[in-house]
Tab-separated table of C-alpha atoms in Angstrom:
chain	number	residue	atom	x	y	z
A	286	UNK	CA	132.628	126.647	93.659
A	287	UNK	CA	130.580	127.014	96.861
A	288	UNK	CA	131.100	123.876	98.956
A	289	UNK	CA	129.244	122.887	102.119
A	290	UNK	CA	131.142	120.453	104.360
A	291	UNK	CA	129.211	118.234	106.773
A	292	UNK	CA	130.873	115.741	109.082
A	293	UNK	CA	130.764	113.739	112.279
A	294	UNK	CA	133.053	113.083	115.195
A	295	UNK	CA	136.137	111.072	114.336
A	296	UNK	CA	139.266	109.688	115.956
A	297	UNK	CA	142.611	111.483	115.962
A	298	UNK	CA	144.052	109.184	113.293
A	299	UNK	CA	141.564	110.661	110.789
A	300	UNK	CA	142.731	114.245	111.366
A	301	UNK	CA	145.410	114.133	108.591
A	302	UNK	CA	142.682	113.081	106.143
A	303	UNK	CA	140.430	115.962	107.248
A	304	UNK	CA	143.285	118.470	107.031
A	305	UNK	CA	144.182	117.165	103.595
A	306	UNK	CA	140.587	117.626	102.457
A	307	UNK	CA	140.410	121.278	103.536
A	308	UNK	CA	143.897	121.923	102.180
A	309	UNK	CA	142.864	120.591	98.778
A	310	UNK	CA	139.676	122.686	98.797
A	311	UNK	CA	141.770	125.790	99.449
A	312	UNK	CA	144.177	124.914	96.633
A	313	UNK	CA	141.200	124.592	94.298
A	314	UNK	CA	139.888	127.996	95.395
A	315	UNK	CA	136.644	126.718	96.897
A	316	UNK	CA	134.344	128.913	98.955
A	317	UNK	CA	134.155	126.680	102.041
A	318	UNK	CA	131.164	126.569	104.396
A	319	UNK	CA	131.277	124.172	107.368
A	320	UNK	CA	128.444	122.711	109.413
A	321	UNK	CA	128.474	124.386	112.833
A	322	UNK	CA	128.545	121.148	114.875
A	323	UNK	CA	131.405	119.743	112.779
A	324	UNK	CA	133.393	122.980	113.038
A	325	UNK	CA	132.946	123.083	116.828
A	326	UNK	CA	134.044	119.441	117.114
A	327	UNK	CA	137.285	120.080	115.202
A	328	UNK	CA	138.125	123.044	117.442
A	329	UNK	CA	137.259	121.318	120.732
A	330	UNK	CA	138.810	117.931	119.915
A	331	UNK	CA	141.810	118.846	117.759
A	332	UNK	CA	142.192	122.636	118.131
A	333	UNK	CA	141.945	122.744	114.327
A	334	UNK	CA	140.383	125.671	112.456
A	335	UNK	CA	140.177	125.177	108.691
A	336	UNK	CA	141.526	128.215	106.859
A	337	UNK	CA	139.362	130.489	104.719
A	338	UNK	CA	136.127	128.895	105.881
A	339	UNK	CA	132.724	130.150	106.987
A	340	UNK	CA	130.156	128.600	109.320
A	341	UNK	CA	126.744	127.418	108.126
A	342	UNK	CA	124.425	129.392	110.397
A	343	UNK	CA	121.069	128.788	108.722
A	344	UNK	CA	118.969	125.800	107.730
A	345	UNK	CA	118.580	127.426	104.319
A	346	UNK	CA	121.706	127.540	102.173
A	347	UNK	CA	122.782	127.421	98.546
A	348	UNK	CA	125.871	125.381	97.615
A	349	UNK	CA	127.106	123.916	94.371
A	350	UNK	CA	127.886	120.715	96.217
A	351	UNK	CA	127.789	119.231	99.726
A	352	UNK	CA	130.589	117.025	101.050
A	353	UNK	CA	129.717	114.407	103.669
A	354	UNK	CA	132.838	113.409	105.626
A	355	UNK	CA	132.388	110.202	107.615
A	356	UNK	CA	130.447	107.002	106.951
A	357	UNK	CA	127.017	106.181	105.611
A	358	UNK	CA	125.396	107.412	108.846
A	359	UNK	CA	127.011	110.801	108.310
A	360	UNK	CA	125.741	110.784	104.718
A	361	UNK	CA	122.185	110.155	105.921
A	362	UNK	CA	122.428	113.041	108.384
A	363	UNK	CA	123.846	115.258	105.627
A	364	UNK	CA	120.927	114.340	103.369
A	365	UNK	CA	118.601	115.263	106.231
A	366	UNK	CA	120.182	118.727	106.537
A	367	UNK	CA	120.291	119.304	102.776
A	368	UNK	CA	116.608	118.322	102.743
A	369	UNK	CA	114.746	119.557	99.643
A	370	UNK	CA	117.367	122.085	98.530
A	371	UNK	CA	118.445	119.976	95.540
A	372	UNK	CA	122.166	120.095	96.335
A	373	UNK	CA	124.218	117.087	95.136
A	374	UNK	CA	126.085	115.238	97.901
A	375	UNK	CA	129.473	113.540	97.667
A	376	UNK	CA	130.273	110.989	100.363
A	377	UNK	CA	133.887	110.846	101.570
A	378	UNK	CA	134.498	107.743	103.648
A	379	UNK	CA	136.520	108.077	106.848
A	380	UNK	CA	134.637	105.175	108.429
A	381	UNK	CA	134.560	101.507	107.511
A	382	UNK	CA	132.015	99.961	105.143
A	383	UNK	CA	130.448	102.667	102.982
A	384	UNK	CA	127.952	102.393	100.129
A	385	UNK	CA	126.906	106.058	100.134
A	386	UNK	CA	130.259	107.392	101.367
A	387	UNK	CA	132.325	105.466	98.844
A	388	UNK	CA	135.228	107.841	98.126
A	389	UNK	CA	138.199	106.535	100.095
A	390	UNK	CA	140.660	108.795	101.897
A	391	UNK	CA	143.297	107.945	99.286
A	392	UNK	CA	140.973	109.129	96.488
A	393	UNK	CA	140.121	112.593	97.811
A	394	UNK	CA	142.559	114.670	95.748
A	395	UNK	CA	141.768	113.094	92.389
A	396	UNK	CA	138.022	113.058	93.153
A	397	UNK	CA	137.981	116.771	94.022
A	398	UNK	CA	139.972	117.546	90.868
A	399	UNK	CA	137.309	115.744	88.847
A	400	UNK	CA	134.574	117.510	90.782
A	401	UNK	CA	135.918	120.995	90.074
A	402	UNK	CA	136.309	120.120	86.379
A	403	UNK	CA	132.667	119.061	86.302
A	404	UNK	CA	133.795	115.531	85.518
A	405	UNK	CA	131.215	113.606	87.551
A	406	UNK	CA	127.677	112.233	87.395
A	407	UNK	CA	124.730	112.423	89.781
A	408	UNK	CA	122.178	109.772	90.668
A	409	UNK	CA	118.642	110.559	91.772
A	410	UNK	CA	117.803	108.489	94.864
A	411	UNK	CA	114.209	107.917	95.971
A	412	UNK	CA	113.070	108.590	99.533
A	413	UNK	CA	110.239	107.252	101.650
A	414	UNK	CA	107.626	109.488	103.278
A	415	UNK	CA	105.768	108.355	106.398
A	416	UNK	CA	102.502	110.033	107.363
A	417	UNK	CA	100.652	109.693	110.665
A	418	UNK	CA	97.535	111.268	112.128
A	419	UNK	CA	99.758	113.436	114.301
A	420	UNK	CA	102.969	115.303	113.508
A	421	UNK	CA	106.033	113.143	114.155
A	422	UNK	CA	109.794	113.362	113.660
A	423	UNK	CA	109.805	117.122	113.909
A	424	UNK	CA	107.815	117.365	110.714
A	425	UNK	CA	110.615	115.855	108.586
A	426	UNK	CA	109.168	112.412	108.077
A	427	UNK	CA	111.394	111.232	105.220
A	428	UNK	CA	113.965	108.444	104.926
A	429	UNK	CA	116.627	107.799	102.294
A	430	UNK	CA	117.399	104.256	103.469
A	431	UNK	CA	114.437	102.807	105.293
A	432	UNK	CA	111.440	103.070	107.563
A	433	UNK	CA	111.615	100.445	110.315
A	434	UNK	CA	108.729	99.417	112.558
A	435	UNK	CA	110.122	97.610	115.600
A	436	UNK	CA	109.132	96.141	118.931
A	437	UNK	CA	110.303	97.948	122.045
A	438	UNK	CA	112.244	96.513	125.015
A	439	UNK	CA	110.280	93.306	125.405
A	440	UNK	CA	110.497	89.693	124.344
A	441	UNK	CA	107.026	89.866	122.813
A	442	UNK	CA	106.733	90.255	119.062
A	443	UNK	CA	104.512	92.812	117.378
A	444	UNK	CA	101.930	92.288	114.659
A	445	UNK	CA	102.092	94.603	111.654
A	446	UNK	CA	98.919	94.493	109.539
A	447	UNK	CA	100.068	95.525	106.057
A	448	UNK	CA	98.070	96.863	103.113
A	449	UNK	CA	99.249	97.827	99.616
A	450	UNK	CA	96.989	100.380	97.915
A	451	UNK	CA	94.268	99.391	100.439
A	452	UNK	CA	94.544	95.707	99.461
A	453	UNK	CA	95.422	93.465	102.399
A	454	UNK	CA	98.861	91.836	102.011
A	455	UNK	CA	99.532	90.033	105.304
A	456	UNK	CA	100.014	90.478	109.039
A	457	UNK	CA	103.676	90.211	109.971
A	458	UNK	CA	104.140	88.636	113.410
A	459	UNK	CA	107.767	89.499	113.996
A	460	UNK	CA	110.269	91.673	115.815
A	461	UNK	CA	109.580	94.292	113.181
A	462	UNK	CA	109.245	95.247	109.536
A	463	UNK	CA	111.710	97.172	107.361
A	464	UNK	CA	110.492	99.145	104.341
A	465	UNK	CA	113.568	99.993	102.283
A	466	UNK	CA	114.410	102.036	99.205
A	467	UNK	CA	116.883	100.758	96.597
A	468	UNK	CA	119.512	102.867	98.393
A	469	UNK	CA	118.598	101.204	101.683
A	470	UNK	CA	118.661	97.711	100.200
A	471	UNK	CA	122.322	97.418	101.243
A	472	UNK	CA	121.618	98.621	104.792
A	473	UNK	CA	119.236	97.289	107.469
A	474	UNK	CA	117.133	95.423	104.912
A	475	UNK	CA	120.139	93.436	103.697
A	476	UNK	CA	120.979	92.445	107.288
A	477	UNK	CA	117.564	90.757	107.582
A	478	UNK	CA	118.042	88.913	104.270
A	479	UNK	CA	116.333	91.421	101.983
A	480	UNK	CA	117.437	91.506	98.317
A	481	UNK	CA	119.871	94.051	96.891
A	482	UNK	CA	118.382	96.471	94.358
A	483	UNK	CA	120.198	98.688	91.892
A	484	UNK	CA	119.882	102.389	92.805
A	485	UNK	CA	117.898	103.064	89.623
A	486	UNK	CA	115.269	100.407	90.397
A	487	UNK	CA	111.771	101.812	90.894
A	488	UNK	CA	110.858	99.535	93.764
A	489	UNK	CA	110.672	99.275	97.531
A	490	UNK	CA	111.361	96.231	99.723
A	491	UNK	CA	109.340	94.902	102.645
A	492	UNK	CA	111.592	92.764	104.860
A	493	UNK	CA	110.307	91.233	108.126
A	494	UNK	CA	112.676	91.184	111.105
A	495	UNK	CA	112.857	87.731	112.744
A	496	UNK	CA	109.351	86.659	111.632
A	497	UNK	CA	107.431	84.038	113.636
A	498	UNK	CA	106.667	82.143	110.431
A	499	UNK	CA	109.686	81.153	108.329
A	500	UNK	CA	107.655	81.092	105.116
A	501	UNK	CA	107.127	84.872	105.306
A	502	UNK	CA	109.800	86.236	103.011
A	503	UNK	CA	110.925	89.706	101.857
A	504	UNK	CA	108.917	91.086	98.953
A	505	UNK	CA	109.731	93.681	96.280
A	506	UNK	CA	106.905	96.053	95.357
A	507	UNK	CA	106.514	98.954	92.886
A	508	UNK	CA	107.492	102.307	94.400
A	509	UNK	CA	104.152	103.886	93.487
A	510	UNK	CA	102.351	101.724	96.059
A	511	UNK	CA	100.820	103.322	99.141
A	512	UNK	CA	101.754	101.153	102.135
A	513	UNK	CA	99.422	101.259	105.136
A	514	UNK	CA	100.515	99.748	108.462
A	515	UNK	CA	98.515	99.099	111.627
A	516	UNK	CA	100.492	97.746	114.565
A	517	UNK	CA	99.463	95.588	117.524
A	518	UNK	CA	101.742	95.301	120.570
A	519	UNK	CA	101.344	94.004	124.127
A	520	UNK	CA	103.128	97.129	125.377
A	521	UNK	CA	100.581	99.391	123.629
A	522	UNK	CA	103.414	101.135	121.778
A	523	UNK	CA	106.086	100.432	119.216
A	524	UNK	CA	109.175	102.034	117.752
A	525	UNK	CA	109.181	103.793	114.380
A	526	UNK	CA	112.573	104.609	112.906
A	527	UNK	CA	113.478	106.742	109.881
A	528	UNK	CA	117.124	106.218	108.943
A	529	UNK	CA	117.925	105.632	112.607
A	530	UNK	CA	115.847	108.535	113.996
A	531	UNK	CA	113.408	106.816	116.343
A	532	UNK	CA	110.188	107.714	118.107
A	533	UNK	CA	107.738	105.745	120.245
A	534	UNK	CA	104.268	105.624	118.729
A	535	UNK	CA	101.037	104.292	120.252
A	536	UNK	CA	99.214	101.268	118.885
A	537	UNK	CA	96.017	102.137	117.048
A	538	UNK	CA	97.780	104.754	114.959
A	539	UNK	CA	97.728	104.220	111.195
A	540	UNK	CA	100.947	104.742	109.234
A	541	UNK	CA	100.955	105.519	105.529
A	542	UNK	CA	104.262	105.158	103.695
A	543	UNK	CA	104.816	106.274	100.121
A	544	UNK	CA	107.443	107.606	97.750
A	545	UNK	CA	108.523	111.161	98.542
A	546	UNK	CA	107.894	113.945	96.063
A	547	UNK	CA	111.602	114.816	95.818
A	548	UNK	CA	114.892	112.940	95.541
A	549	UNK	CA	118.387	113.080	96.999
A	550	UNK	CA	121.125	113.707	94.429
A	551	UNK	CA	124.216	111.573	95.020
A	552	UNK	CA	127.516	112.430	93.319
A	553	UNK	CA	129.409	109.549	91.721
A	554	UNK	CA	132.677	109.365	89.825
A	555	UNK	CA	132.462	108.219	86.234
A	556	UNK	CA	134.802	105.304	86.920
A	557	UNK	CA	132.817	104.167	89.989
A	558	UNK	CA	129.894	101.799	89.367
A	559	UNK	CA	127.479	100.158	91.774
A	560	UNK	CA	128.737	96.740	90.678
A	561	UNK	CA	132.281	97.757	91.562
A	562	UNK	CA	131.066	98.959	94.966
A	563	UNK	CA	129.396	95.590	95.587
A	564	UNK	CA	132.583	93.732	94.706
A	565	UNK	CA	134.734	95.950	96.918
A	566	UNK	CA	132.436	96.402	99.927
A	567	UNK	CA	130.926	92.907	100.038
A	568	UNK	CA	134.021	91.171	98.645
A	569	UNK	CA	132.048	89.448	95.885
A	570	UNK	CA	134.250	86.999	94.026
A	571	UNK	CA	137.029	87.232	96.624
A	572	UNK	CA	138.726	83.959	97.574
A	573	UNK	CA	139.229	83.816	101.334
A	574	UNK	CA	142.000	81.268	100.779
A	575	UNK	CA	144.115	83.808	98.880
C-alpha cells in the first residue's frame, strides 16, 4: 500500500507516538511517502529520520491513502494538499479535541491493521467554493469546514448583505458571518451557537458572529443554494477566511459561495460513528459529579 504521511509540528512527548506510527507502517510493508515540511521538522527538531521512506516532492501524487498526523487543523491542511486527487484521508490525533482526526494514539496499531485489510469505510464530505471578481487564495478557493467573513482590527461591526439564489435574505450587522459545511458544523460555527449537522446532511449553515440584533439566529439552508455576499465596512476592507487561510478583501467586491464540484474522502473505522464522536469529544451524557 502506498501511504502519504502529512503532519505538523509537535512537542517532544509526541515523538514516541510518531515513531510507533512509522514503525507499524514498516511492519505492514507500506511504501511510505512523507510531506517535505513534516520530514524536515522531524530531522531538525528530533534528529529522527523514518526508515524506508521517501519525500513527497511534487504537488501531484498518487497514494492509496493519506495519513494526517496532528489535530483537525493538520487534517484541513492535508485536505488542502490532497486537493482534487481523490485520495482518502485518515486523521490520527496527536492534539486535543479532534472531530476529523479522531483516531487516538492508543488506537494506531489496530486502526492500521484494519486499514491494510481493507476493513474501513469512507465518507464523502462536501466543500465550499468561494468566487470573487479577482483571483484570491492562490487560486484554491475551497473550504472543508467554513468560509468566514470577519471584521478587521476595529471595534466597528461590518454589514454583510446576504442573498440566496439572488433572493434577498437579510443584512447581518455583526462581527462577521460563518458559512459552514456539515463537517464544519462542529468547528467555528458551533462556537457561535450554530447547530450540529450530521456529515451526510446536504445542507450549509449561516451563523452570524456576535450580531447586533439578538433575534438574528443561525439558519440551515440546502447545499445547492448560491450564496451571494456584499460587505460594508468603515475600514473599506474586511477579512475573508477559508479554513483559517485569511486574506484582506476590499468592500464593494461581490462574493459568491456554493458547493464545490468535488468532495474530500474521510476514512472512518467501522466501529466509529459520528454519535460516538459527539459523546466522547463533547462529553454528551457525562455527569460532571462522577
